[in-house]
Amino acid sequence: MSSKPSVIDNQSFEKEVLKSNLPVAVYFYSEDCPPCITLSPLFDKMAEAYGEQMKFVKVFRQQNRQLAESYNVKSSPALLFFKDGEEVCSRLNGYISSPELRAVIEGILGGTCIRRERQQVHCDVLILGGGPAGLSAAIYAARAKLFTVVIDEGLPGGQVSTTFHVANYPGTNGVIRGLDLMENMKRQAVDFGTQLDEMKEIHEVNFDGEEKHIKTQDTDYYAKCVIIATGAQPRKLPAEGEREFRGRGVHYCATCDGALYQDTNVVVVGGGNSAVEEAVFLTRYAKHVTIIHQFDHFQASKAAQEEALKNPNISVIWDSEIRKINGENFVTSITIENLKTREQKELETDGVFVYIGMQPKTDVFKDKIALDEYGYIVGDEDMKTNVDGIFVAGDVRVKKIRQIATATSDGVIAGIMAERYINGK
Amino acid sequence: MSVKVYSTPTCPYCTMAKEYLESKNVQFDYIDVSADRNAANEMITKSGQRGVPVLDINGNIVVGFDKAKIDSLI
Ligand SMILES: Cc1cc2nc3c(=O)[nH]c(=O)nc-3n(C[C@H](O)[C@H](O)[C@H](O)COP(=O)(O)OP(=O)(O)OC[C@H]3O[C@@H](n4cnc5c(N)ncnc54)[C@H](O)[C@@H]3O)c2cc1C
């Protein structure tokens, strides 16, 4: 039995791995990958020690992309283990230590590790949230040759992905689609070596001690340093029937669902920039848009206000809040209350688009890190939180201005400070 | 396999759904409900709601870009 790992490819994979009589360790590697440089000698050593009972093979990921993708391998290094043609045990990613690798090998040989288990990822910088803040941090950390992983509970892109046109992000032409802007940021982060793990919901975090541990449904992440960039989400309308009619007349994304309201009458709730801008957007489809606002003036910028107020298809009801949503299968009317006179009245409408501010996504961090009274994370001007090795960036941080440009700025600072933190150790 | 994607031109999750199906080499009809009133009604009847995207995969209705559910149906 040869004791050196052999290099295989797409063609020989079936014969060498799936049809092998011995269990097989498959190492996906690539060039310019710092954790691969540490892993390669270790893999050779294991091949020498266990080569009699187990086969060790290497796959150059960049030249065998199809094969890698068919096993959902998106980054290097990735170690997969096979027995009788099936994947077994947990995969290993990132910086893999000798005891960890040995434990898995012995588990397979000893027959104690037969099922697919939780995946483990060891990295330098773990970024929670793939919006503009998280991706900007990733660009800087990955460029500094740190092994950087971004996890997102949905698809990377954040709130910007649901914004139709972004008019004010410097350096873009003023009509860039939110989705395109984020696609660019994503590609930039990945090209510098970032691993993007999407659809990962965080179940538990442990920030005590040197190594930070974050658990998702199927993966354990271990990181030297964590950047929290989980952003914010729209605040839900506090009115009776909101939950019941969500998607059936109550909506939080005009660019998504507005087009289904052709020739109807709709309502927009709120008075900030988002509310006023989205009201204008909705006039593309709706016959008439009524803005309902709790004060007697808008908080939106002058420019946005003027555009809305001069539009003949937009009217405003001031000093009022929605109390109740009415309808059968779909919304047919709302009950609103005038906050000054306390008078209630019913208003017929086909749809309600809600823009009444945001709330931070920090539920999983409660009691783990300092939050302000609204649930935002407290960070200083270097994006440091009160916990060593944990940084914060973007809308989730306590600050006054929440825009894409301030989110990317926070991300840049957090990325650089993370590098200094790791290299200063 | 018959796959329909009900969508609107400005909806980001529709674009994601479309790109995802393309990456999996799945053939599908892309229906713009903002331009086709009948299709809009068909979508609302099938899914009981007005949010996009809605995917009809062999008669199974998926509301939103729910990747796990799409994977289980294609
Ligand atoms: C309708 C609308 C229009 C806007 N228009 C503009 C504009 O024109 N110009 C401008 O500058 N700004 C605009 N903004 C504001 C801008 O979008 C935000 O300031 C910016 O997106 C904040 O970036 P972020 O990275 O901090 O957070 P987000 O964009 O919120 O991204 C956070 C990411 O983290 C993920 N996440 C959340 N919780 C978890 C978790 N527990 N685990 C893993 N991942 C998680 C989310 O899925 C999301 O992808 C607009 C916002 C809205 C809602």
Coordinates of C-alpha atoms and ligand atoms in Angstrom, one line a residue:
Chain A
M1 CA 0.0 0.0 0.0
S2 CA 1.4 3.4 -1.0
S3 CA 1.8 5.7 2.0
K4 CA 1.7 8.9 0.0
P5 CA -1.6 10.6 -0.9
S6 CA -2.4 10.3 -4.6
V7 CA -3.8 13.2 -6.6
I8 CA -7.1 12.2 -8.4
D9 CA -9.6 14.1 -10.6
N10 CA -13.2 14.0 -11.9
Q11 CA -12.5 10.9 -14.0
S12 CA -10.9 8.7 -11.4
F13 CA -13.1 9.7 -8.5
E14 CA -15.6 6.9 -8.9
K15 CA -12.9 4.2 -9.1
E16 CA -10.6 5.6 -6.5
V17 CA -13.2 6.7 -3.9
L18 CA -16.6 5.3 -4.4
K19 CA -15.5 1.8 -5.5
S20 CA -12.6 1.6 -3.0
N21 CA -12.5 -1.4 -0.7
L22 CA -10.8 0.7 2.0
P23 CA -12.3 3.8 3.6
V24 CA -11.1 7.0 1.9
A25 CA -10.1 10.5 3.1
V26 CA -10.6 13.0 0.3
Y27 CA -8.8 16.3 0.6
F28 CA -10.0 19.2 -1.6
Y29 CA -7.2 21.8 -1.8
S30 CA -6.4 24.9 -3.8
E31 CA -3.6 27.3 -4.5
D32 CA -3.3 30.4 -2.4
C33 CA -5.1 29.0 0.6
P34 CA -3.4 29.6 3.9
P35 CA -5.1 26.8 5.8
C36 CA -4.1 24.3 3.0
I37 CA -0.5 25.2 3.6
T38 CA -0.9 24.0 7.2
L39 CA -3.0 21.0 6.3
S40 CA -0.9 19.4 3.5
P41 CA 2.0 18.2 5.6
L42 CA -0.4 16.9 8.2
F43 CA -2.4 15.0 5.6
D44 CA 0.9 13.4 4.3
K45 CA 1.8 12.4 7.9
M46 CA -1.6 10.7 8.4
A47 CA -1.3 8.9 5.1
E48 CA 2.0 7.5 6.3
A49 CA 0.6 6.4 9.7
Y50 CA -2.8 5.0 8.5
G51 CA -2.0 4.2 4.9
E52 CA -2.5 0.4 5.5
Q53 CA -6.1 0.8 6.6
M54 CA -7.2 3.8 4.8
K55 CA -6.7 5.5 1.4
F56 CA -5.7 9.2 1.2
V57 CA -6.4 11.1 -1.9
K58 CA -6.2 14.8 -3.0
V59 CA -8.4 16.7 -5.4
F60 CA -7.3 20.1 -6.8
R61 CA -10.6 21.9 -6.4
Q62 CA -10.1 24.7 -8.9
Q63 CA -9.7 22.2 -11.7
N64 CA -12.5 19.9 -10.6
R65 CA -15.2 22.4 -9.8
Q66 CA -18.0 20.2 -11.0
L67 CA -17.0 17.4 -8.7
A68 CA -16.5 19.8 -5.8
E69 CA -19.9 21.4 -6.4
S70 CA -21.6 18.0 -6.6
Y71 CA -20.5 17.4 -3.0
N72 CA -21.3 21.0 -2.1
V73 CA -17.7 21.8 -1.4
K74 CA -17.3 25.5 -1.8
S75 CA -14.0 26.2 -0.2
S76 CA -10.6 24.8 0.5
P77 CA -9.5 22.9 2.4
A78 CA -12.3 20.5 2.8
L79 CA -11.8 17.0 4.1
L80 CA -14.5 14.4 3.2
F81 CA -14.6 10.8 4.3
F82 CA -16.1 7.9 2.4
K83 CA -16.8 4.3 3.2
D84 CA -18.5 1.8 0.9
G85 CA -19.3 4.5 -1.6
E86 CA -21.0 6.8 0.9
E87 CA -19.9 9.8 2.7
V88 CA -19.5 9.2 6.5
C89 CA -18.6 11.2 9.6
S90 CA -18.2 14.9 9.8
R91 CA -16.4 17.0 7.2
L92 CA -13.5 19.1 8.3
N93 CA -12.9 22.7 7.0
G94 CA -10.5 25.5 7.6
Y95 CA -7.6 25.1 10.0
I96 CA -7.6 21.5 10.9
S97 CA -5.5 20.3 13.8
S98 CA -3.7 17.0 14.1
P99 CA -5.8 15.6 17.0
E100 CA -9.1 16.5 15.2
L101 CA -8.0 14.7 12.1
R102 CA -6.7 11.7 14.0
A103 CA -10.0 11.5 16.0
V104 CA -12.1 11.3 12.8
I105 CA -9.8 8.7 11.2
E106 CA -9.8 6.5 14.2
G107 CA -13.6 6.9 14.5
I108 CA -14.0 5.5 11.0
L109 CA -11.5 2.7 11.4
G110 CA -13.0 1.8 14.8
G111 CA -16.5 1.8 13.3
T112 CA -17.8 4.4 15.8
C113 CA -18.2 7.0 13.2
I114 CA -20.6 5.6 10.6
R115 CA -23.2 8.3 10.0
R116 CA -22.8 11.7 8.6
E117 CA -22.2 14.0 11.5
R118 CA -22.1 17.7 12.1
Q119 CA -19.7 19.6 10.0
Q120 CA -16.9 21.6 11.7
V121 CA -15.3 24.8 10.4
H122 CA -12.2 26.4 11.9
C123 CA -11.5 29.9 10.8
D124 CA -9.7 33.1 11.6
V125 CA -12.6 35.5 11.2
L126 CA -16.2 34.5 11.3
I127 CA -18.7 37.2 10.1
L128 CA -22.3 36.8 11.0
G129 CA -24.5 38.4 8.3
G130 CA -23.8 39.0 4.6
G131 CA -25.1 42.5 4.1
P132 CA -22.9 45.4 3.0
A133 CA -21.3 45.6 6.5
G134 CA -20.4 41.9 6.7
L135 CA -19.2 41.7 3.1
S136 CA -17.0 44.8 3.4
A137 CA -15.4 43.3 6.5
A138 CA -14.9 40.1 4.6
I139 CA -13.2 41.9 1.7
Y140 CA -10.6 43.4 4.1
A141 CA -10.1 40.3 6.3
A142 CA -9.8 37.9 3.3
R143 CA -7.4 40.3 1.5
A144 CA -5.2 40.2 4.6
K145 CA -4.9 36.5 4.0
L146 CA -7.1 35.5 7.0
F147 CA -9.3 32.6 6.5
T148 CA -12.7 34.3 6.5
V149 CA -16.1 32.8 6.6
V150 CA -19.4 34.7 6.2
I151 CA -22.6 33.0 7.3
D152 CA -26.1 34.3 6.5
E153 CA -29.4 33.0 7.6
G154 CA -30.8 33.8 4.2
L155 CA -29.0 34.8 1.1
P156 CA -26.1 37.2 1.3
G157 CA -27.1 40.7 0.2
G158 CA -29.1 42.0 3.2
Q159 CA -31.7 44.8 3.0
V160 CA -30.1 46.3 -0.1
S161 CA -31.2 43.3 -2.1
T162 CA -34.8 44.3 -1.7
T163 CA -34.1 47.9 -2.6
F164 CA -35.0 48.6 -6.3
H165 CA -32.6 51.5 -7.1
V166 CA -29.8 52.8 -4.9
A167 CA -29.4 56.5 -5.6
N168 CA -26.8 57.6 -3.1
Y169 CA -24.1 55.1 -2.8
P170 CA -20.9 56.9 -3.9
G171 CA -19.2 55.7 -7.0
T172 CA -22.3 54.1 -8.5
N173 CA -24.3 55.8 -11.2
G174 CA -27.3 56.6 -9.1
V175 CA -29.5 54.0 -10.7
I176 CA -27.8 50.8 -9.8
R177 CA -30.1 48.0 -8.8
G178 CA -29.7 47.0 -5.1
L179 CA -29.4 43.4 -6.2
D180 CA -26.5 44.2 -8.6
L181 CA -24.7 46.3 -6.1
M182 CA -24.7 43.4 -3.6
E183 CA -23.8 40.9 -6.3
N184 CA -20.6 43.0 -6.9
M185 CA -19.8 43.1 -3.2
K186 CA -20.3 39.4 -2.9
R187 CA -18.1 38.6 -5.9
Q188 CA -15.4 40.8 -4.6
A189 CA -15.4 39.1 -1.2
V190 CA -15.4 35.6 -2.7
D191 CA -12.6 36.5 -5.2
F192 CA -10.3 37.4 -2.2
G193 CA -11.0 34.0 -0.7
T194 CA -14.0 34.5 1.5
Q195 CA -16.1 31.4 2.2
L196 CA -19.8 32.3 2.0
D197 CA -22.2 29.9 3.8
E198 CA -25.8 30.8 3.1
M199 CA -29.0 29.5 4.7
K200 CA -27.4 29.0 8.1
E201 CA -29.4 29.9 11.1
I202 CA -27.5 30.6 14.3
H203 CA -28.7 28.5 17.2
E204 CA -26.2 29.3 19.9
V205 CA -23.2 31.4 20.4
N206 CA -20.4 31.1 23.0
F207 CA -18.1 34.1 23.1
D208 CA -16.2 33.1 26.3
G209 CA -12.6 32.3 26.1
E210 CA -10.1 32.6 23.3
E211 CA -11.9 30.5 20.7
K212 CA -15.4 31.6 19.8
H213 CA -17.9 28.9 19.1
I214 CA -21.1 29.4 16.9
K215 CA -23.5 26.6 16.3
T216 CA -25.9 26.4 13.4
Q217 CA -28.3 23.5 12.6
D218 CA -25.6 21.4 10.9
T219 CA -22.3 23.1 11.6
D220 CA -20.0 24.1 14.4
Y221 CA -17.9 27.1 13.7
Y222 CA -14.8 27.9 15.7
A223 CA -13.2 31.3 15.2
K224 CA -10.4 33.4 16.6
C225 CA -12.5 36.5 16.2
V226 CA -16.2 37.3 15.3
I227 CA -17.7 40.3 13.6
I228 CA -21.5 40.7 14.1
A229 CA -23.2 42.3 11.1
T230 CA -26.7 40.9 11.4
G231 CA -28.3 44.2 10.5
A232 CA -31.9 45.0 11.0
Q233 CA -35.3 43.9 9.8
P234 CA -38.5 45.8 9.3
R235 CA -40.5 46.4 12.4
K236 CA -43.9 44.7 12.1
L237 CA -47.0 46.7 12.1
P238 CA -48.5 46.7 15.6
A239 CA -52.2 46.3 14.6
E240 CA -54.8 43.6 15.0
G241 CA -54.7 41.2 12.1
E242 CA -51.2 41.9 10.9
R243 CA -50.0 38.3 11.2
E244 CA -53.2 36.9 9.7
F245 CA -53.0 39.1 6.6
R246 CA -49.2 39.0 6.0
G247 CA -48.7 38.3 2.3
R248 CA -52.5 38.7 1.7
G249 CA -52.6 42.4 1.8
V250 CA -49.9 43.3 4.4
H251 CA -46.5 43.6 2.9
Y252 CA -43.0 44.8 3.8
C253 CA -41.4 44.9 0.4
A254 CA -42.9 47.1 -2.3
T255 CA -40.2 46.2 -4.9
C256 CA -41.2 42.6 -4.4
D257 CA -45.0 42.6 -4.2
G258 CA -46.0 46.1 -5.5
A259 CA -46.6 44.9 -9.0
L260 CA -49.5 42.7 -7.8
Y261 CA -51.5 45.8 -6.9
Q262 CA -52.2 47.0 -10.5
D263 CA -55.0 49.5 -10.5
T264 CA -55.8 49.2 -6.9
N265 CA -55.8 51.5 -3.9
V266 CA -53.0 50.9 -1.4
V267 CA -51.8 52.4 1.8
V268 CA -48.2 53.0 2.9
V269 CA -47.5 53.3 6.7
G270 CA -44.7 55.5 7.9
G271 CA -43.1 58.9 7.2
G272 CA -39.3 58.3 6.9
N273 CA -37.3 58.0 3.7
S274 CA -38.2 54.4 2.9
A275 CA -42.0 55.0 3.4
V276 CA -42.0 58.1 1.2
E277 CA -39.8 56.6 -1.6
E278 CA -41.6 53.4 -1.7
A279 CA -45.0 55.3 -1.9
V280 CA -43.7 56.9 -5.1
F281 CA -42.5 53.5 -6.4
L282 CA -46.0 52.1 -5.8
T283 CA -47.7 54.7 -8.0
R284 CA -46.2 52.7 -11.0
Y285 CA -48.9 50.1 -10.3
A286 CA -51.5 51.4 -7.9
K287 CA -54.3 53.9 -8.9
H288 CA -53.8 55.7 -5.7
V289 CA -51.5 55.6 -2.7
T290 CA -52.4 56.9 0.7
I291 CA -49.6 57.5 3.2
I292 CA -50.6 57.2 6.8
H293 CA -48.3 58.8 9.3
Q294 CA -48.4 59.2 13.0
F295 CA -47.1 62.8 13.1
D296 CA -48.1 66.0 11.2
H297 CA -44.9 66.1 9.1
F298 CA -42.5 63.7 7.4
Q299 CA -39.1 62.7 8.7
A300 CA -38.0 61.9 5.1
S301 CA -35.4 64.1 3.3
K302 CA -36.7 67.2 1.5
A303 CA -36.0 65.8 -1.9
A304 CA -38.0 62.6 -1.2
Q305 CA -40.9 64.6 0.4
E306 CA -41.2 66.9 -2.6
E307 CA -41.3 64.1 -5.1
A308 CA -44.1 62.4 -3.1
L309 CA -46.2 65.5 -2.4
K310 CA -46.2 66.7 -6.1
N311 CA -47.4 63.3 -7.2
P312 CA -51.2 63.6 -8.0
N313 CA -51.7 59.9 -7.1
I314 CA -50.4 60.2 -3.5
S315 CA -52.3 61.7 -0.6
V316 CA -51.5 61.8 3.1
I317 CA -53.4 61.2 6.3
W318 CA -51.5 62.8 9.2
D319 CA -51.6 62.1 12.9
S320 CA -53.0 58.6 12.5
E321 CA -52.2 55.0 13.2
I322 CA -53.7 51.7 11.9
R323 CA -55.5 49.8 14.7
K324 CA -57.0 46.9 12.8
I325 CA -56.8 45.1 9.4
N326 CA -60.1 43.8 8.0
G327 CA -61.0 41.4 5.3
E328 CA -62.0 37.8 4.4
N329 CA -59.2 36.1 2.5
F330 CA -57.5 39.3 1.5
V331 CA -57.4 42.8 3.0
T332 CA -60.4 44.9 2.2
S333 CA -60.2 47.7 4.7
I334 CA -58.3 49.1 7.7
T335 CA -59.4 50.8 10.8
I336 CA -57.4 53.9 11.6
E337 CA -57.3 56.2 14.6
N338 CA -56.6 59.9 14.7
L339 CA -54.2 60.4 17.6
K340 CA -55.3 63.9 18.3
T341 CA -59.1 63.5 18.2
R342 CA -59.1 59.7 19.1
E343 CA -61.7 59.3 16.4
Q344 CA -61.7 55.9 14.6
K345 CA -62.8 55.3 11.0
E346 CA -62.7 52.6 8.4
L347 CA -60.8 53.1 5.1
E348 CA -61.2 50.8 2.1
T349 CA -57.9 49.5 0.7
D350 CA -56.5 46.5 -1.1
G351 CA -53.0 46.5 0.4
V352 CA -50.9 47.9 3.2
F353 CA -47.1 48.4 2.8
V354 CA -45.4 49.0 6.1
Y355 CA -42.3 51.1 6.6
I356 CA -42.3 52.1 10.3
G357 CA -38.6 51.6 11.1
M358 CA -36.3 48.8 11.8
Q359 CA -35.4 46.5 14.7
P360 CA -32.0 45.0 15.2
K361 CA -31.4 41.3 14.8
T362 CA -29.8 40.5 18.1
D363 CA -32.0 38.0 19.8
V364 CA -29.3 35.3 19.8
F365 CA -26.8 37.7 21.4
K366 CA -28.9 38.7 24.5
D367 CA -26.9 38.3 27.7
K368 CA -23.8 37.5 25.6
I369 CA -22.8 41.1 24.8
A370 CA -23.8 44.7 25.8
L371 CA -26.9 45.9 24.0
D372 CA -28.7 49.3 24.4
E373 CA -32.3 49.6 25.5
Y374 CA -33.6 49.0 21.9
G375 CA -31.5 45.9 21.4
Y376 CA -28.7 47.5 19.3
I377 CA -25.1 46.4 20.0
V378 CA -22.8 48.9 21.7
G379 CA -19.5 49.3 19.8
D380 CA -16.8 52.0 20.0
E381 CA -15.3 53.8 17.1
D382 CA -13.0 50.8 16.4
M383 CA -16.1 48.6 16.2
K384 CA -15.0 46.8 19.4
T385 CA -17.7 45.5 21.7
N386 CA -17.4 44.9 25.4
V387 CA -16.2 41.3 24.7
D388 CA -12.6 40.6 23.7
G389 CA -12.4 39.4 20.1
I390 CA -16.0 40.4 19.2
F391 CA -16.6 43.3 16.8
V392 CA -19.8 44.8 15.4
A393 CA -20.6 46.5 12.1
G394 CA -23.5 48.0 10.3
D395 CA -27.1 48.7 11.1
V396 CA -27.0 46.4 14.2
R397 CA -24.7 48.9 16.0
V398 CA -25.8 51.8 18.1
K399 CA -25.4 54.8 15.8
K400 CA -27.4 57.6 14.2
I401 CA -27.0 57.2 10.5
R402 CA -27.9 53.8 9.0
Q403 CA -27.1 53.7 5.3
I404 CA -25.2 51.5 2.9
A405 CA -22.1 53.8 3.0
T406 CA -22.0 53.8 6.8
A407 CA -22.5 50.0 6.9
T408 CA -19.5 49.5 4.5
S409 CA -17.5 51.9 6.5
D410 CA -18.1 50.0 9.7
G411 CA -17.3 46.8 7.9
V412 CA -13.9 48.1 6.7
I413 CA -13.0 49.2 10.2
A414 CA -14.1 45.9 11.7
G415 CA -12.2 43.9 9.1
I416 CA -8.9 45.8 9.8
M417 CA -9.4 45.8 13.6
A418 CA -10.0 42.0 13.4
E419 CA -6.7 41.6 11.5
R420 CA -4.9 43.6 14.1
Y421 CA -6.5 41.7 16.9
I422 CA -5.4 38.3 15.5
N423 CA -1.9 39.4 14.5
G424 CA -1.4 41.1 17.9
K425 CA -2.0 37.8 19.7
Chain B
M1 CA -41.2 18.1 -15.2
S2 CA -43.3 21.3 -15.5
V3 CA -42.0 24.4 -13.6
K4 CA -43.5 27.9 -13.5
V5 CA -42.1 30.9 -11.8
Y6 CA -44.5 33.7 -11.1
S7 CA -42.6 36.9 -10.7
T8 CA -42.4 40.7 -11.0
P9 CA -39.6 42.6 -12.8
T10 CA -38.3 44.4 -9.7
C11 CA -38.5 41.6 -7.2
P12 CA -35.0 40.4 -6.0
Y13 CA -36.0 37.0 -4.7
C14 CA -37.6 36.3 -8.1
T15 CA -34.2 36.9 -9.8
M16 CA -32.6 34.7 -7.2
A17 CA -35.1 31.9 -7.8
K18 CA -34.6 32.2 -11.5
E19 CA -30.8 32.1 -11.3
Y20 CA -31.0 29.2 -8.9
L21 CA -33.1 27.1 -11.3
E22 CA -30.8 28.0 -14.2
S23 CA -27.8 26.8 -12.1
K24 CA -29.5 23.5 -11.6
N25 CA -30.3 23.2 -15.4
V26 CA -34.1 23.2 -14.7
Q27 CA -36.3 24.3 -17.6
F28 CA -39.1 26.7 -16.5
D29 CA -41.6 29.3 -17.7
Y30 CA -40.9 32.7 -16.2
I31 CA -44.2 34.6 -15.9
D32 CA -44.3 38.3 -15.3
V33 CA -47.5 38.8 -13.3
S34 CA -47.2 42.6 -13.5
A35 CA -47.8 42.4 -17.3
D36 CA -50.3 39.6 -17.3
R37 CA -53.5 40.0 -15.3
N38 CA -54.7 36.5 -15.9
A39 CA -51.5 35.0 -14.7
A40 CA -51.6 37.2 -11.6
N41 CA -55.0 35.9 -10.7
E42 CA -53.9 32.4 -11.4
M43 CA -51.0 32.8 -9.0
I44 CA -53.2 34.3 -6.3
T45 CA -55.7 31.5 -6.6
K46 CA -53.1 28.8 -6.5
S47 CA -51.1 30.2 -3.6
G48 CA -53.9 32.0 -1.7
Q49 CA -51.7 35.1 -1.3
R50 CA -50.1 38.0 -3.2
G51 CA -46.4 37.7 -2.5
V52 CA -43.9 36.8 -5.2
P53 CA -42.1 34.7 -6.2
V54 CA -44.5 31.8 -6.4
L55 CA -43.1 28.5 -7.9
D56 CA -45.4 25.8 -9.3
I57 CA -43.3 22.7 -9.6
N58 CA -45.4 19.9 -11.0
G59 CA -48.5 21.2 -9.2
N60 CA -46.6 21.8 -5.9
I61 CA -46.8 25.4 -4.8
V62 CA -43.8 27.1 -3.2
V63 CA -44.2 30.6 -1.9
G64 CA -41.0 32.7 -1.7
F65 CA -37.5 31.6 -2.6
D66 CA -37.5 28.6 -0.3
K67 CA -34.4 26.8 -1.5
A68 CA -34.8 23.7 0.7
K69 CA -38.4 23.1 -0.6
I70 CA -37.3 23.7 -4.2
D71 CA -34.5 21.2 -3.8
S72 CA -36.9 18.6 -2.5
L73 CA -39.2 19.1 -5.6
I74 CA -36.7 19.3 -8.5
Ligands
LIG1 C1 -36.5 49.7 1.6 C2 -35.1 50.2 2.0 C3 -34.5 51.1 1.2 C4 -33.2 51.5 1.5 N1 -32.6 52.4 0.7 C5 -31.3 52.8 0.9 C6 -30.6 53.7 0.0 O1 -31.1 54.0 -1.0 N2 -29.3 54.0 0.3 C7 -28.7 53.6 1.5 O2 -27.5 54.0 1.7 N3 -29.3 52.8 2.3 C8 -30.6 52.4 2.1 N4 -31.2 51.6 3.0 C9 -30.5 51.2 4.3 C10 -29.5 50.1 4.0 O3 -30.1 49.0 3.3 C11 -28.9 49.6 5.3 O4 -28.3 50.6 6.0 C12 -27.8 48.5 5.1 O5 -28.3 47.4 4.3 C13 -27.2 48.0 6.4 O6 -26.3 47.0 6.1 P1 -26.0 45.8 7.1 O7 -24.9 45.0 6.5 O8 -25.6 46.4 8.4 O9 -27.3 45.0 7.4 P2 -28.3 44.2 6.5 O10 -28.4 44.8 5.1 O11 -29.6 44.2 7.3 O12 -27.7 42.8 6.3 C14 -27.7 41.8 7.4 C15 -27.6 40.4 6.9 O13 -27.4 39.6 8.0 C16 -28.2 38.4 7.9 N5 -28.6 38.0 9.3 C17 -29.4 38.5 10.1 N6 -29.5 37.8 11.3 C18 -28.7 36.8 11.1 C19 -28.3 35.7 11.9 N7 -28.8 35.5 13.2 N8 -27.5 34.8 11.4 C20 -27.0 34.9 10.2 N9 -27.3 35.9 9.4 C21 -28.1 36.9 9.8 C22 -29.4 38.9 7.1 O14 -30.0 37.8 6.4 C23 -28.8 39.9 6.2 O15 -28.4 39.3 4.9 C24 -32.5 51.1 2.7 C25 -33.2 50.1 3.5 C26 -34.5 49.7 3.2 C27 -35.2 48.7 4.1

